[in-house]
XYZ file of C-alpha atoms in Angstrom:
645
model
C 77.909 -48.603 28.521
C 77.736 -44.751 26.544
C 79.725 -45.989 23.755
C 77.793 -49.038 23.648
C 73.870 -48.060 23.309
C 72.127 -47.619 19.743
C 70.748 -43.828 19.371
C 68.205 -45.102 16.543
C 66.713 -48.133 19.341
C 64.726 -46.634 21.794
C 63.825 -48.165 25.155
C 60.391 -45.994 26.061
C 59.334 -46.707 29.876
C 55.552 -45.805 29.639
C 54.778 -46.384 33.312
C 50.611 -46.918 34.300
C 48.743 -43.991 33.039
C 51.720 -42.426 31.872
C 49.349 -41.573 27.983
C 51.671 -43.896 25.635
C 48.469 -44.239 23.059
C 48.634 -40.265 22.770
C 52.669 -40.545 22.462
C 52.454 -42.703 19.923
C 50.079 -40.693 17.810
C 50.953 -37.832 18.129
C 54.707 -39.499 17.047
C 53.122 -41.140 14.210
C 51.729 -37.763 13.130
C 54.274 -35.745 13.484
C 57.063 -38.211 11.161
C 54.398 -38.283 8.872
C 53.865 -34.262 7.996
C 57.564 -33.778 7.809
C 58.142 -36.858 6.074
C 56.140 -37.039 3.460
C 57.739 -40.338 1.564
C 58.373 -42.297 4.547
C 56.937 -45.507 6.188
C 55.596 -46.722 9.794
C 54.422 -49.400 11.142
C 53.213 -50.283 14.121
C 52.977 -53.085 16.054
C 50.515 -53.855 18.430
C 49.998 -56.317 20.983
C 46.202 -56.644 19.913
C 43.665 -55.945 17.599
C 42.123 -53.656 19.684
C 44.982 -52.296 20.578
C 45.905 -51.801 16.725
C 42.551 -50.585 15.903
C 43.256 -47.407 18.779
C 46.675 -46.617 17.218
C 44.874 -46.045 14.031
C 41.801 -44.803 14.210
C 41.168 -41.450 13.199
C 45.383 -41.123 10.998
C 46.024 -41.432 7.521
C 46.626 -45.462 6.808
C 48.690 -45.176 3.841
C 50.795 -44.701 4.782
C 51.203 -46.270 8.563
C 50.929 -50.308 9.172
C 49.003 -50.501 12.643
C 48.179 -54.140 13.630
C 49.789 -57.423 15.642
C 52.718 -58.739 14.830
C 51.261 -61.781 13.207
C 49.368 -59.775 10.926
C 52.440 -57.697 10.071
C 54.010 -61.024 9.241
C 51.272 -63.407 6.991
C 51.214 -59.171 5.991
C 54.373 -57.770 5.118
C 56.914 -61.042 6.012
C 54.566 -63.481 4.684
C 55.290 -62.490 0.715
C 58.637 -64.274 1.399
C 56.467 -67.462 2.363
C 56.707 -68.426 -1.701
C 60.028 -68.910 -1.782
C 62.294 -71.751 -2.097
C 64.137 -71.011 0.097
C 62.008 -70.944 2.577
C 60.100 -73.565 1.156
C 63.079 -75.629 2.146
C 63.317 -73.662 5.488
C 59.925 -75.274 6.176
C 60.770 -79.354 5.287
C 63.889 -78.631 7.118
C 62.482 -77.740 10.588
C 59.372 -80.063 10.377
C 60.129 -82.824 8.565
C 60.638 -85.131 11.162
C 57.038 -83.935 12.181
C 55.864 -84.131 9.670
C 56.735 -88.309 9.282
C 55.797 -88.618 12.107
C 52.368 -87.799 11.592
C 52.518 -89.708 8.255
C 53.588 -93.358 9.907
C 51.458 -92.298 13.107
C 52.856 -94.994 15.201
C 50.535 -93.962 18.102
C 47.808 -94.134 16.034
C 46.425 -91.004 17.685
C 42.908 -90.652 16.059
C 43.308 -86.988 15.393
C 45.857 -88.436 12.581
C 44.465 -91.309 11.875
C 40.970 -88.223 10.533
C 43.764 -85.656 9.684
C 45.688 -88.336 6.973
C 41.759 -89.779 5.877
C 41.273 -86.308 4.641
C 44.713 -85.464 3.363
C 44.567 -88.974 1.222
C 40.225 -87.795 -0.067
C 41.859 -85.071 -1.156
C 45.115 -85.848 -2.867
C 44.969 -89.031 -3.492
C 47.481 -90.302 -1.366
C 49.232 -89.165 1.553
C 53.554 -89.367 1.444
C 56.339 -87.399 2.101
C 57.182 -86.759 -1.646
C 52.919 -85.890 -2.381
C 52.787 -83.450 0.757
C 56.782 -82.054 -0.859
C 54.878 -81.324 -3.781
C 51.186 -80.214 -2.597
C 53.768 -77.010 -0.980
C 54.568 -74.377 -2.508
C 54.156 -72.087 0.467
C 54.298 -70.734 3.895
C 50.977 -70.140 5.466
C 49.364 -68.933 8.372
C 46.605 -70.343 9.567
C 44.996 -68.013 12.311
C 44.368 -70.417 15.095
C 46.253 -72.066 17.533
C 47.124 -74.542 15.029
C 49.918 -76.388 13.601
C 48.505 -77.957 9.532
C 51.913 -79.443 8.554
C 51.146 -81.274 5.794
C 49.418 -78.808 4.164
C 52.418 -75.771 5.717
C 50.007 -73.660 7.682
C 52.115 -72.222 11.100
C 50.245 -71.420 14.091
C 50.492 -68.298 16.651
C 53.296 -69.193 18.287
C 54.922 -71.638 15.494
C 54.101 -68.596 13.226
C 57.224 -66.540 15.134
C 59.360 -69.020 15.613
C 60.440 -70.037 12.128
C 59.870 -66.312 11.002
C 62.703 -66.000 13.455
C 65.048 -68.422 11.758
C 63.865 -68.056 8.170
C 65.406 -63.417 9.514
C 68.111 -64.476 10.657
C 68.488 -67.152 7.643
C 68.157 -64.433 5.067
C 69.103 -61.111 5.681
C 67.440 -60.221 2.936
C 64.604 -59.702 4.608
C 65.971 -57.431 7.462
C 66.820 -54.703 4.519
C 63.376 -55.668 3.254
C 62.208 -54.423 6.547
C 64.563 -51.379 7.554
C 64.593 -50.104 4.036
C 59.968 -50.072 4.148
C 60.297 -48.624 7.873
C 61.418 -46.006 8.633
C 59.925 -45.240 12.195
C 58.839 -48.505 14.326
C 57.021 -48.970 16.861
C 56.519 -52.080 19.190
C 54.276 -51.562 21.958
C 54.085 -53.380 24.903
C 56.687 -54.993 24.531
C 57.808 -56.467 27.954
C 54.780 -58.785 27.020
C 56.314 -59.496 22.921
C 58.999 -62.712 22.902
C 62.615 -62.355 22.440
C 62.019 -63.731 19.155
C 60.251 -60.760 18.072
C 62.421 -58.226 19.966
C 65.418 -60.089 17.907
C 63.466 -59.706 14.317
C 63.413 -56.313 14.897
C 66.372 -55.177 17.189
C 68.498 -56.782 14.350
C 67.433 -54.760 11.453
C 67.953 -52.068 12.714
C 70.220 -51.775 14.444
C 73.136 -49.785 12.720
C 70.286 -48.350 10.144
C 68.758 -44.460 9.724
C 65.458 -46.000 10.637
C 64.456 -45.845 14.513
C 63.258 -48.440 16.400
C 60.872 -47.206 19.613
C 59.827 -49.945 22.224
C 57.290 -48.707 24.285
C 56.017 -50.310 27.735
C 56.901 -51.514 31.446
C 58.140 -54.486 32.693
C 56.297 -54.194 36.399
C 53.072 -55.022 33.591
C 54.141 -57.734 32.117
C 50.993 -59.903 33.129
C 52.010 -63.078 30.695
C 55.375 -65.690 30.106
C 54.999 -64.737 26.795
C 59.007 -62.734 26.816
C 61.838 -65.100 28.719
C 64.699 -62.627 29.453
C 66.750 -64.230 26.129
C 67.065 -59.984 25.418
C 67.514 -58.266 28.401
C 71.715 -58.215 27.787
C 70.424 -55.979 24.601
C 67.649 -54.143 26.376
C 70.792 -52.892 27.596
C 71.927 -51.073 24.649
C 69.208 -49.587 23.749
C 68.800 -45.131 24.079
C 66.927 -44.653 26.890
C 66.694 -40.322 26.676
C 62.832 -40.679 25.854
C 61.307 -41.591 29.169
C 56.562 -40.594 29.517
C 56.596 -39.594 33.306
C 53.260 -37.925 33.540
C 50.458 -40.016 34.636
C 47.511 -38.657 33.539
C 45.472 -40.885 34.756
C 45.573 -40.836 39.209
C 45.347 -38.384 41.897
C 48.530 -37.061 42.960
C 48.232 -39.519 46.348
C 47.867 -42.445 44.620
C 50.930 -41.813 42.141
C 53.203 -41.380 45.184
C 52.391 -45.180 46.043
C 52.942 -46.452 42.814
C 56.269 -44.440 42.982
C 57.526 -46.596 46.836
C 55.936 -49.468 44.954
C 58.301 -49.272 41.981
C 60.989 -47.305 43.695
C 62.888 -47.145 41.083
C 64.257 -43.666 41.354
C 64.771 -43.367 37.058
C 61.306 -44.680 36.207
C 59.014 -41.643 38.883
C 56.211 -40.101 37.833
C 54.336 -37.503 38.279
C 50.718 -36.025 38.568
C 49.755 -34.799 36.018
C 48.558 -31.677 37.478
C 44.783 -31.255 36.515
C 44.554 -34.314 38.022
C 45.287 -32.428 41.844
C 42.392 -30.632 42.184
C 39.877 -34.200 42.131
C 38.027 -35.306 44.736
C 38.956 -38.501 46.159
C 36.092 -40.389 48.441
C 38.185 -41.387 50.808
C 42.319 -41.487 51.190
C 44.264 -44.414 49.796
C 42.963 -46.961 52.478
C 44.404 -50.358 53.411
C 41.906 -52.393 55.439
C 43.107 -56.016 57.457
C 39.645 -58.338 58.457
C 38.818 -61.247 59.813
C 36.270 -61.388 57.413
C 37.478 -60.514 53.471
C 33.910 -61.742 52.535
C 32.414 -59.328 55.526
C 34.565 -56.836 54.121
C 33.697 -56.339 50.339
C 29.875 -57.327 51.073
C 30.193 -54.217 52.836
C 32.325 -51.866 51.056
C 29.682 -52.772 47.509
C 26.294 -51.472 49.448
C 28.307 -47.893 49.228
C 30.555 -48.190 46.023
C 28.395 -50.124 43.278
C 30.500 -48.962 40.435
C 33.153 -49.874 42.363
C 36.169 -52.329 39.911
C 36.282 -55.629 43.110
C 39.958 -57.436 41.573
C 40.661 -60.674 43.068
C 43.523 -63.292 42.409
C 40.296 -65.996 43.434
C 39.268 -67.409 40.093
C 36.362 -70.400 40.565
C 34.792 -68.237 42.723
C 34.502 -65.199 40.521
C 33.082 -67.666 37.846
C 31.113 -69.199 39.372
C 29.387 -66.276 40.165
C 28.184 -65.189 37.313
C 27.428 -68.334 36.116
C 30.022 -69.682 34.259
C 31.967 -72.442 36.207
C 31.455 -74.987 34.965
C 33.057 -73.759 32.113
C 36.149 -72.546 33.628
C 36.288 -75.708 35.412
C 37.080 -78.050 32.111
C 39.261 -75.147 30.916
C 40.659 -74.583 34.424
C 41.901 -78.543 33.740
C 43.208 -78.571 30.119
C 46.730 -79.571 29.584
C 47.824 -77.239 27.563
C 46.383 -74.040 30.656
C 48.347 -75.601 33.347
C 50.426 -72.828 35.817
C 53.424 -73.660 33.585
C 51.405 -72.878 29.687
C 52.043 -69.416 28.192
C 48.079 -68.929 29.289
C 46.076 -69.647 31.672
C 41.910 -70.655 31.893
C 41.395 -66.779 33.152
C 43.121 -65.581 30.158
C 41.450 -67.749 27.176
C 38.559 -66.705 29.350
C 38.464 -63.524 29.720
C 41.435 -61.401 27.679
C 41.128 -60.709 23.541
C 45.032 -62.053 23.164
C 45.194 -65.030 24.818
C 41.713 -66.219 23.559
C 42.525 -66.197 19.776
C 45.039 -68.880 20.966
C 41.594 -71.067 21.623
C 40.197 -72.264 18.877
C 37.410 -73.306 20.466
C 36.364 -70.168 23.021
C 37.445 -67.564 19.497
C 34.218 -69.361 17.285
C 32.179 -69.238 20.217
C 32.576 -65.831 21.033
C 32.197 -64.570 17.535
C 29.364 -66.742 17.069
C 28.058 -64.918 19.763
C 28.105 -61.484 18.250
C 26.696 -62.898 15.193
C 24.401 -64.546 17.342
C 23.100 -61.322 19.144
C 23.624 -58.724 15.651
C 20.713 -61.753 14.063
C 18.405 -61.241 17.002
C 18.439 -57.105 15.788
C 18.454 -58.026 12.245
C 21.628 -56.639 11.464
C 23.008 -58.783 8.824
C 24.948 -56.867 6.729
C 27.012 -56.971 10.341
C 26.287 -60.605 10.182
C 27.230 -61.277 6.795
C 30.250 -58.907 8.112
C 31.803 -61.114 10.943
C 30.519 -64.254 8.335
C 32.980 -63.383 6.033
C 35.678 -61.245 8.197
C 36.430 -64.318 10.732
C 36.223 -66.746 7.100
C 39.025 -68.546 9.100
C 36.232 -70.133 11.328
C 33.136 -69.671 8.532
C 32.489 -71.751 5.737
C 31.258 -68.631 4.959
C 31.002 -69.434 0.768
C 27.423 -71.038 2.685
C 26.118 -68.059 3.244
C 26.439 -65.817 0.324
C 23.194 -64.694 -0.833
C 23.410 -64.800 -5.230
C 19.716 -65.682 -5.182
C 16.698 -64.445 -3.230
C 16.576 -68.506 -2.722
C 19.667 -68.342 -0.450
C 18.305 -65.237 1.771
C 15.337 -68.050 2.888
C 17.930 -70.648 2.634
C 20.490 -68.482 5.197
C 17.736 -67.669 7.226
C 16.731 -70.929 8.629
C 19.975 -72.073 9.440
C 20.813 -68.883 11.260
C 17.332 -69.953 12.598
C 18.619 -73.266 13.739
C 21.365 -72.232 15.054
C 20.304 -69.081 17.294
C 17.301 -71.457 18.622
C 20.219 -74.191 19.565
C 22.416 -71.155 21.033
C 19.847 -69.318 23.611
C 18.197 -73.536 24.308
C 18.940 -73.854 28.396
C 19.492 -77.365 27.327
C 21.904 -77.487 25.009
C 25.667 -77.795 25.726
C 28.672 -76.830 23.982
C 29.020 -80.624 22.030
C 25.204 -80.588 20.621
C 25.719 -76.435 19.898
C 28.474 -77.625 17.528
C 27.197 -80.910 16.162
C 24.336 -78.192 14.592
C 26.237 -75.351 13.599
C 28.274 -78.181 11.362
C 25.222 -79.640 10.029
C 24.066 -75.885 9.727
C 27.902 -75.463 7.691
C 28.339 -72.484 9.589
C 31.862 -74.275 10.749
C 35.110 -74.828 8.391
C 34.971 -78.075 8.783
C 38.860 -78.193 9.644
C 38.363 -75.847 12.639
C 35.838 -78.327 13.905
C 37.744 -81.620 13.301
C 40.418 -79.613 15.373
C 38.098 -78.895 18.249
C 36.729 -82.417 18.026
C 39.013 -84.845 18.173
C 41.485 -82.222 20.686
C 41.520 -83.992 23.964
C 41.339 -81.263 25.806
C 38.289 -80.637 24.161
C 36.692 -83.459 25.958
C 35.864 -81.634 28.890
C 34.188 -78.985 27.837
C 31.310 -80.994 25.683
C 28.859 -80.964 28.208
C 29.298 -77.785 29.408
C 26.253 -75.808 29.148
C 26.284 -72.977 25.343
C 24.443 -71.357 28.204
C 27.790 -70.556 30.546
C 29.418 -69.364 27.031
C 26.857 -66.256 26.623
C 26.310 -65.798 30.804
C 30.708 -64.826 30.516
C 30.608 -62.729 27.079
C 28.357 -60.881 29.169
C 30.401 -60.423 31.373
C 32.608 -59.008 29.654
C 30.334 -56.735 28.212
C 30.504 -54.093 32.021
C 32.421 -56.538 34.093
C 32.856 -55.140 37.497
C 34.749 -58.159 39.609
C 37.393 -58.752 37.641
C 40.804 -60.658 38.402
C 44.560 -58.548 39.027
C 44.970 -59.989 36.268
C 42.713 -58.729 33.362
C 42.984 -54.950 34.284
C 46.429 -54.098 32.806
C 44.741 -50.714 30.425
C 41.608 -50.542 32.217
C 41.423 -47.406 34.764
C 38.157 -46.710 37.240
C 36.885 -44.153 39.880
C 37.306 -46.609 42.702
C 39.545 -49.747 42.597
C 39.306 -52.340 45.482
C 42.451 -54.749 45.526
C 41.701 -58.261 47.415
C 44.273 -59.563 47.880
C 45.067 -63.384 47.727
C 47.502 -66.500 47.063
C 46.943 -68.817 44.353
C 48.669 -71.280 43.309
C 46.600 -71.410 39.290
C 48.723 -68.769 38.535
C 51.053 -68.481 40.598
C 50.521 -65.501 42.973
C 51.959 -65.197 46.081
C 50.823 -62.349 47.838
C 51.836 -63.594 50.761
C 54.542 -63.740 51.205
C 55.781 -60.559 48.463
C 54.472 -59.474 51.932
C 56.694 -60.708 54.135
C 59.400 -59.654 51.604
C 58.238 -56.553 51.065
C 58.180 -55.732 54.904
C 61.566 -56.526 55.809
C 63.764 -55.688 53.151
C 63.452 -52.969 49.707
C 62.483 -54.753 46.479
C 63.012 -53.529 43.070
C 62.324 -54.657 40.219
C 64.835 -55.123 38.834
C 66.976 -57.043 41.263
C 64.178 -59.297 41.725
C 63.434 -60.059 38.048
C 67.399 -61.063 37.639
C 67.412 -62.842 39.842
C 63.788 -65.075 38.508
C 65.556 -64.909 34.933
C 68.950 -67.215 36.971
C 66.743 -69.034 38.577
C 64.453 -69.938 35.916
C 67.428 -69.959 33.165
C 68.807 -72.565 35.554
C 65.600 -74.506 35.961
C 64.905 -74.976 31.537
C 69.265 -75.918 31.574
C 68.681 -78.957 33.486
C 65.204 -79.626 31.647
C 67.345 -79.688 28.448
C 69.888 -81.491 29.977
C 67.655 -84.383 30.890
C 64.916 -84.065 27.996
C 61.957 -84.247 30.208
C 59.954 -81.222 32.641
C 61.872 -81.489 36.384
C 57.390 -82.209 37.395
C 57.733 -85.140 34.812
C 60.593 -86.714 37.933
C 60.143 -89.530 39.269
C 62.442 -91.277 41.768
C 64.405 -93.861 38.715
C 64.531 -91.057 36.413
C 65.571 -88.398 38.766
C 68.924 -91.050 39.922
C 70.382 -90.651 36.349
C 70.868 -87.397 36.479
C 71.237 -86.918 41.022
C 75.813 -85.974 40.263
C 74.385 -83.258 37.606
C 71.567 -81.251 39.706
C 73.176 -81.862 42.627
C 76.463 -80.187 40.766
C 74.321 -77.501 39.741
C 72.767 -76.659 42.366
C 75.894 -76.724 44.474
C 77.154 -73.431 41.281
C 73.366 -71.593 41.771
C 73.722 -71.151 45.510
C 77.592 -70.457 45.547
C 76.543 -68.081 43.505
C 73.315 -66.536 44.929
C 74.310 -67.144 49.108
C 74.205 -63.588 49.296
C 71.507 -62.485 46.996
C 68.536 -60.835 49.548
C 65.674 -62.710 47.013
C 67.657 -65.969 47.596
C 67.653 -66.028 50.953
C 63.896 -64.989 51.426
C 62.294 -67.432 48.572
C 65.374 -70.363 48.119
C 67.401 -70.971 51.240
C 65.779 -72.905 53.394
C 64.556 -75.369 50.584
C 68.760 -75.015 48.910
C 69.740 -75.812 52.853
C 68.330 -78.814 53.277
C 68.566 -80.428 50.098
C 69.397 -84.214 50.138
C 69.675 -86.007 46.667
C 66.429 -87.312 45.544
C 63.984 -86.733 44.060
C 61.452 -84.985 46.042
C 64.114 -82.318 47.712
C 65.128 -81.751 44.505
C 61.707 -81.162 42.892
C 61.587 -78.805 45.737
C 64.449 -76.292 44.978
C 63.560 -76.615 41.491
C 59.746 -74.961 41.704
C 59.653 -72.479 39.849
C 56.400 -71.145 40.864
C 58.552 -70.027 43.900
C 59.539 -67.422 42.663
C 57.658 -66.258 40.205
C 54.531 -66.593 42.106
C 56.337 -63.496 44.417
C 57.412 -61.633 41.120
C 53.521 -62.211 40.434
C 52.326 -61.015 42.987
C 54.506 -57.824 43.099
C 53.523 -56.793 40.089
C 50.164 -57.480 40.173
C 49.847 -55.581 43.198
C 50.859 -52.159 40.874
C 49.403 -53.328 38.135
C 46.093 -53.504 41.425
C 46.372 -50.435 42.326
C 47.264 -48.263 39.359
C 43.579 -49.023 37.926
C 42.837 -46.774 40.180
C 41.706 -43.041 39.253
C 40.811 -41.882 42.702
C 39.865 -43.783 44.900
C 42.390 -47.535 46.117
C 40.905 -50.160 48.981
C 43.458 -52.253 49.669
C 41.836 -56.042 52.036
C 44.231 -58.304 53.742
C 42.934 -61.438 55.634
C 44.284 -60.816 58.324
C 45.227 -64.846 59.064
C 47.589 -64.269 56.043
C 50.084 -61.916 57.248
C 49.441 -62.786 60.896
C 53.805 -63.310 61.873
C 55.006 -60.003 59.951
C 52.105 -58.061 60.148
C 53.337 -54.701 63.058
C 56.130 -54.721 60.470
C 53.489 -54.640 57.278
C 51.399 -52.378 59.112
C 54.387 -49.651 58.774
C 55.493 -49.924 55.706
C 52.186 -49.370 54.105
C 52.431 -46.756 56.191
C 55.085 -45.575 54.016
C 53.856 -46.119 50.978
C 51.212 -43.584 51.708
C 48.186 -45.989 52.742
C 46.094 -45.012 55.826
C 45.873 -48.766 57.671
C 42.854 -49.349 59.053
C 41.406 -52.668 60.390
């Protein structure tokens, strides 16, 4: 393996509390000082992270930004070349033809096509082709294929194709940047990793991937890059935990169970006073235990896996219910309803909530009479707003704009206003950009939201400003003095905490092995779905009959290859052994959540526990562990917890 290592490409493991941001900033400062002619690229997962990394640093030779902003600003310069436009047509021509013909008479396409005709006089393939002279980034989830506009996901997919087709782009990257950092690599798509790896492998420039596989929350990464990761230089390791007390560090090391990634406590944290030693409460009434603990620790952060109760508690339950029913946010999709409601990096994929959250901030500035910030936001987020209507050229413009904003504000704070009604006001007052407005109101999924009161958006934004309750998914990157982890199960998203605890009590779990087994299982399911041309969930008795032999063959091969694997034995063996050649049995054996649910629970248990700076409490429902309670208690004690009833 040693002779296969790419010495200029580094994989830097950065577990919870390891000071990753500080380390990157130090590396940037040092490199700039000693290499006055070189340039640095820092790719972050969120705009907020980019701002944090770049704070107070000289940026003329450093680019801080998300992958989407980098593609738009740097690689996007190639997107007006004829060869790139030809590639666009190669990839999307069939979809564009389908959209023009609109055989199914989709309402949204009819209206969109009519708007195109109004703008260009007619609509056919030749006219569309003649009008597209550059491929652009929409900065929204939507593709605008008739205009050459790509949304978040397609931008990355298309860029990967372009980079592979035209190696000159790779050369431009390696020539421009001598040092590249990719933060939170575990949540970065394999396509992005591929772009930078192939651009820098064998070159003088250095590439650093920083992150922690245990904190992989989103399903952006599908395991396709694992073989390449094994060739990365691992000589840099951030092994000091600057966040937590030594007792909690010991617990985290035990959970992680990887000697190569062991953390050591920061010496100064040994002096931190703990209110209590890390402990587990096993109770019959979880709700009562939470209420009792909150009386003594009002500032504690409570972490749940159950989201419906959480959102109803803060007054945004109907909004959550509506989003949770949307096809685009079902458990097998990239993001969940919770993700888009609580995480900036996920919300950018939802045009409606992105718009409403920005408007909420604008109205807050308006109420504070911070009019400069109002206009700044409108123009900064021009992709959502009809910004040219909010430019002050003459004194009368001020009065007209204030009248519009007053109407929008009044609608927003009116408890009787629905989201649909508020959008109509924003459109009437020419605040929202027409294409965004039409995309939202024409989206069938958003029909579920239109009757929800806008007040629930206000309550959601207020809650997010100072949350005392969160989910185990939603706290990555945060830390709190006192954390309460409420162990629970969920089907959407798939989090099987009880099953994880059962496995953990009985076997020696490591993330590396668990991950590897999950990817094998997941890839088998994807291969079957590609062969069938439909999702496993869409299988019916009739369609199953045509593929029964193929599925039977694939399952037998998988069983044979994994029959001694402890993860297979624990999670899949009973179902696989009961397999009969029928659609119900096939679906039971090809259920990704059966493996992903416990794996996700494993990660969340680590992430949740690692948020605590001083005090950590885990609450477990006794009924959830009754068949393995004794074994789990011994495991928890070995881990470093005190166990109480």
